[in-house]
PDB file of C-alpha atoms in Angstrom:
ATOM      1  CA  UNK A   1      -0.299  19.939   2.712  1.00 93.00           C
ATOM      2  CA  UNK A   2       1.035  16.996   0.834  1.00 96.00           C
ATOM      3  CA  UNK A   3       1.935  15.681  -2.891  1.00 97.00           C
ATOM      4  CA  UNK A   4      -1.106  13.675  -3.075  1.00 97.00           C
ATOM      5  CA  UNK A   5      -3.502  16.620  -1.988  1.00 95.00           C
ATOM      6  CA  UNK A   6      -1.944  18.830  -4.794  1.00 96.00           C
ATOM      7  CA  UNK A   7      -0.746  16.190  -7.493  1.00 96.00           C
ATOM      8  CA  UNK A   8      -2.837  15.101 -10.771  1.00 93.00           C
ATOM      9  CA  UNK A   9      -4.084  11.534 -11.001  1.00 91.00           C
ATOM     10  CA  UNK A  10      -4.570  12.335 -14.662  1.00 84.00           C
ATOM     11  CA  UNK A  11      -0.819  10.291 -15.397  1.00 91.00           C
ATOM     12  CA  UNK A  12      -0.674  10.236 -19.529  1.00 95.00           C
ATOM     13  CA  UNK A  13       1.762   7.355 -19.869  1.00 95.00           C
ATOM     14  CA  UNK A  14       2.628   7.135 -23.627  1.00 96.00           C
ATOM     15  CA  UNK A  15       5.505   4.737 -25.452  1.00 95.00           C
ATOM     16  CA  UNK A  16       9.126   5.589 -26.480  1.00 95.00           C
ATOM     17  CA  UNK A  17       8.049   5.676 -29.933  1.00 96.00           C
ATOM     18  CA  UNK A  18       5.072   7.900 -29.956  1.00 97.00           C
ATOM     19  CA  UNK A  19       6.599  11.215 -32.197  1.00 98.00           C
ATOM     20  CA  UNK A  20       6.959  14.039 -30.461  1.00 98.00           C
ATOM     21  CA  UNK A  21       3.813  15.376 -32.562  1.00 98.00           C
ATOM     22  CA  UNK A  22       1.419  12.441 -31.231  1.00 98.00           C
ATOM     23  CA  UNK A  23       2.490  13.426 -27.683  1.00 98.00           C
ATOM     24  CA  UNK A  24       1.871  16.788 -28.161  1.00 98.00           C
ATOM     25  CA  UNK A  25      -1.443  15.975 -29.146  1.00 98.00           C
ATOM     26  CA  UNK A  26      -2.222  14.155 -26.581  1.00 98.00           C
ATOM     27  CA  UNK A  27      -1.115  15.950 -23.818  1.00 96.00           C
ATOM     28  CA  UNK A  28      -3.118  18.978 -25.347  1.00 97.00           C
ATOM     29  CA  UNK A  29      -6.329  16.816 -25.134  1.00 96.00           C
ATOM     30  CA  UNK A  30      -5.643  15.948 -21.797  1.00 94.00           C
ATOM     31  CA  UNK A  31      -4.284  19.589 -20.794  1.00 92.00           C
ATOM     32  CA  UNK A  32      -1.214  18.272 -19.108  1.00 92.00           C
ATOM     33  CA  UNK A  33       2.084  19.497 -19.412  1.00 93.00           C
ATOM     34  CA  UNK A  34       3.995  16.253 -19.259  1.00 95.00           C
ATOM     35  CA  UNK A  35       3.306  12.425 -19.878  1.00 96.00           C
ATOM     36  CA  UNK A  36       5.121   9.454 -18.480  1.00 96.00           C
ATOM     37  CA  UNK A  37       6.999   7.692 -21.334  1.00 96.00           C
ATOM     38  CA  UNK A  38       7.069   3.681 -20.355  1.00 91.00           C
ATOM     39  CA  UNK A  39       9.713   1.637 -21.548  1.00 84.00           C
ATOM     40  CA  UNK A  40      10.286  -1.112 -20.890  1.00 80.00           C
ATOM     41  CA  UNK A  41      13.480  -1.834 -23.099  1.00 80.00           C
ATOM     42  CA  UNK A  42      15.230   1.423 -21.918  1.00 72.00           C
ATOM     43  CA  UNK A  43      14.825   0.356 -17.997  1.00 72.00           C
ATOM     44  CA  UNK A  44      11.940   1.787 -16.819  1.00 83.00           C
ATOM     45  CA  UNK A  45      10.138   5.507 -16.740  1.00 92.00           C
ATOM     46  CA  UNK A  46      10.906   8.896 -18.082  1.00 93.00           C
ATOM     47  CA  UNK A  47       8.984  12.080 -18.355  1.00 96.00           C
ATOM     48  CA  UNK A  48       8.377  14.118 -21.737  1.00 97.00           C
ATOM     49  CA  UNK A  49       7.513  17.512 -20.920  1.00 96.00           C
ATOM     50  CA  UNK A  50       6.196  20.637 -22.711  1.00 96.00           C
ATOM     51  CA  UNK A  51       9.684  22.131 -22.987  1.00 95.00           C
ATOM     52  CA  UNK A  52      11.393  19.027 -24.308  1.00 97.00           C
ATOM     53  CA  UNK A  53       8.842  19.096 -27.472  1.00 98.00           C
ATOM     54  CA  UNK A  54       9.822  23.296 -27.623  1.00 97.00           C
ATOM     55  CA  UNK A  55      13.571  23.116 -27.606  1.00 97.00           C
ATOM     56  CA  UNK A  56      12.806  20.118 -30.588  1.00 98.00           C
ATOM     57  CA  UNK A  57      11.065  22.087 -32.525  1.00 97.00           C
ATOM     58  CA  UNK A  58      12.922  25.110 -31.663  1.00 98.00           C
ATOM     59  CA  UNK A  59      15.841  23.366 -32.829  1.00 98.00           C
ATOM     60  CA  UNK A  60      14.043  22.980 -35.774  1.00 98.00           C
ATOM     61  CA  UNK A  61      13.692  18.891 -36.363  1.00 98.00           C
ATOM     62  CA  UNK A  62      10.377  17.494 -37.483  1.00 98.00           C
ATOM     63  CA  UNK A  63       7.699  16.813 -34.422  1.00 98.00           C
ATOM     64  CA  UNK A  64       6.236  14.026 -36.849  1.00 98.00           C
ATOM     65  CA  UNK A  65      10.046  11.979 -37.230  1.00 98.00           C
ATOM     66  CA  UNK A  66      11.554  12.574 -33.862  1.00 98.00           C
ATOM     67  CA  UNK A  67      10.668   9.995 -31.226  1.00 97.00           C
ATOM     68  CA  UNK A  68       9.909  10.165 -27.740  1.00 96.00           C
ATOM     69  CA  UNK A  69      12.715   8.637 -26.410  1.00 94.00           C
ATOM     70  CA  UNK A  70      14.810  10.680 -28.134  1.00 95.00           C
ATOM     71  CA  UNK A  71      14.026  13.690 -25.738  1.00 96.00           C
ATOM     72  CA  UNK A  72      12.486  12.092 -22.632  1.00 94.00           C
ATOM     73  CA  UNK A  73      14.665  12.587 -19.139  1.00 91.00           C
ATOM     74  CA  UNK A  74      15.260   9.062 -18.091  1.00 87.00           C
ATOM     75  CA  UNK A  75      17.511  10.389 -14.740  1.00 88.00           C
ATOM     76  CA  UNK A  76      13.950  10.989 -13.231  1.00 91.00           C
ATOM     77  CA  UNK A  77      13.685  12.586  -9.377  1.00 92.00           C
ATOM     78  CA  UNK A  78      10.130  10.576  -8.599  1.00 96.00           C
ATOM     79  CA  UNK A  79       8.116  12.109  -5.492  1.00 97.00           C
ATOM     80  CA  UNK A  80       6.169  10.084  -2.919  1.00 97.00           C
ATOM     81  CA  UNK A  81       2.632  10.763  -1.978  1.00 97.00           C
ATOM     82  CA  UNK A  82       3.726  11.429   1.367  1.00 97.00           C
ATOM     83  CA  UNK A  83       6.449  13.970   0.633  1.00 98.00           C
ATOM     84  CA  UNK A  84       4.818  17.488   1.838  1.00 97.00           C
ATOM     85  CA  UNK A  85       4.835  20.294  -0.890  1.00 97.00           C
ATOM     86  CA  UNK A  86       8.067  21.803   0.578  1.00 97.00           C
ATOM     87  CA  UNK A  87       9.839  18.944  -0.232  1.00 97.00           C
ATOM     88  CA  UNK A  88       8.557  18.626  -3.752  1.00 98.00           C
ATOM     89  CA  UNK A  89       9.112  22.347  -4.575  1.00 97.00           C
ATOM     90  CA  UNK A  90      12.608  21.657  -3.191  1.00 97.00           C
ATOM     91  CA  UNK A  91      13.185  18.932  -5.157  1.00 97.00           C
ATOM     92  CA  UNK A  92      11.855  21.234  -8.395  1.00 97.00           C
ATOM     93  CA  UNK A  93      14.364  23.878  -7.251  1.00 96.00           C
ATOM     94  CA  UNK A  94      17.399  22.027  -6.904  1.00 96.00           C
ATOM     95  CA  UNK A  95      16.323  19.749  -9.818  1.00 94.00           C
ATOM     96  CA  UNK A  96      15.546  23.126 -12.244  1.00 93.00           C
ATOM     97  CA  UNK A  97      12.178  21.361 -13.303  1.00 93.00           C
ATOM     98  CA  UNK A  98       8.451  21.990 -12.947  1.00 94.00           C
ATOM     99  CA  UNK A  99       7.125  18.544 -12.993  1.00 96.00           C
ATOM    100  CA  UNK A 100       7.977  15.543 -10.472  1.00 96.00           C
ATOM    101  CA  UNK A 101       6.581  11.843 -11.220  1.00 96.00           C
ATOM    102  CA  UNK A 102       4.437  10.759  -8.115  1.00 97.00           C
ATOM    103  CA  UNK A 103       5.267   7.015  -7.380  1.00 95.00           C
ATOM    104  CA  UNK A 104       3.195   5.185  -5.392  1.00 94.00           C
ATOM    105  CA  UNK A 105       4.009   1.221  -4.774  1.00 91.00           C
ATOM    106  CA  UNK A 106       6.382   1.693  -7.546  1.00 87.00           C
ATOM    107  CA  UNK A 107       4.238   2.424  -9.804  1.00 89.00           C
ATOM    108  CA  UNK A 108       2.755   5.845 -11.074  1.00 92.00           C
ATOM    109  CA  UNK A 109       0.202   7.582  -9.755  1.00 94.00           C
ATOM    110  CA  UNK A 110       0.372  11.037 -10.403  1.00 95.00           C
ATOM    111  CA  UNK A 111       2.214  14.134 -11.950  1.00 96.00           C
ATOM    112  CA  UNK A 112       2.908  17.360  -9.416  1.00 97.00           C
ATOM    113  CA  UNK A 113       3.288  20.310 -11.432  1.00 95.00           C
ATOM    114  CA  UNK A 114       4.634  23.939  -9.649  1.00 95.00           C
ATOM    115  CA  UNK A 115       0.901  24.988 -10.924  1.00 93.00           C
ATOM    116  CA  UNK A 116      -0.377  22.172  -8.226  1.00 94.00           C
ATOM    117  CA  UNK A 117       1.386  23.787  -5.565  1.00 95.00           C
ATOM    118  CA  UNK A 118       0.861  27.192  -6.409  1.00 94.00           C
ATOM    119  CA  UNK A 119      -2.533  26.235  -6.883  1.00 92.00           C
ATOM    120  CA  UNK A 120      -2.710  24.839  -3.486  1.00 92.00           C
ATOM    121  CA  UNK A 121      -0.617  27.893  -1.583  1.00 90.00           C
ATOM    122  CA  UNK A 122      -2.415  30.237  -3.313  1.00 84.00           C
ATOM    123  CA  UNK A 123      -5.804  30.627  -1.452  1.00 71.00           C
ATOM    124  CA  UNK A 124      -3.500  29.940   1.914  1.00 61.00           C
ATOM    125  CA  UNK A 125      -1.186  32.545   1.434  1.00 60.00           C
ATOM    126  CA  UNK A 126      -4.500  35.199   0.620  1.00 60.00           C
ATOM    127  CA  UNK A 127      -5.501  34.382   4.031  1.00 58.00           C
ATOM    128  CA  UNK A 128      -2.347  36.001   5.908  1.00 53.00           C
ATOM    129  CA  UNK A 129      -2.832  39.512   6.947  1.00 57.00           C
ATOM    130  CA  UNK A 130      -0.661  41.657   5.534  1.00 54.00           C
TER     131      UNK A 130
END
């Protein structure tokens, strides 16, 4: 099975200077665990995931003055639509991450999440006899 069989095509994609409260919001609405953070200025795309808004708020600073760019990972390992879910849950492993950014053309068009591939081993791995 591949990346794009498993991956989300639901890609929230919000600024660098959306707090970390606004993203958390939205990423509850959409019931992802990550968005895409765009910017432009900065070079490019990072990823803001569930766990960078914990360890903020864990740390104890203010969801509604701390920015996303502030927390997002900007040294991104992107996935290809081709890659087969081996690689990407290789690339998790080594990476110690749960989410990869699915580029397609350069541009994105997914997230893959270990719940995507789990998701999609799942019902394969019930079908081995034991």
């Amino acid at each position: 099975m591949l990346v794009r069989d498993a991956m989300s095509t639901v890609v929230l994609t919000i600024g660098p200077t959306h707090t970390l409260r606004q993203a958390a919001a939205l990423m509850s609405a959409r019931k992802v665990g990550a968005a895409v953070v765009h910017d432009p200025d900065a070079g490019g795309i990072g990823i803001l995931t569930e766990r960078d808004i914990l360890n903020s708020v864990g740390r104890g600073q203010d969801p509604d003055a701390e920015r996303a760019h502030a927390h997002t990972t900007t040294d991104v390992v992107f996935a290809a639509p081709a890659w087969t879910l081996e690689e990407a849950a290789a690339a998790m492993t080594h990476g110690g991450f749960r989410h990869l950014i699915v580029l397609d053309g350069g541009e994105p068009a997914g997230i893959v999440s270990v719940r995507d591939i789990i998701r999609c081993w799942a019902p394969a791995r019930q079908k081995v006899p034991a």
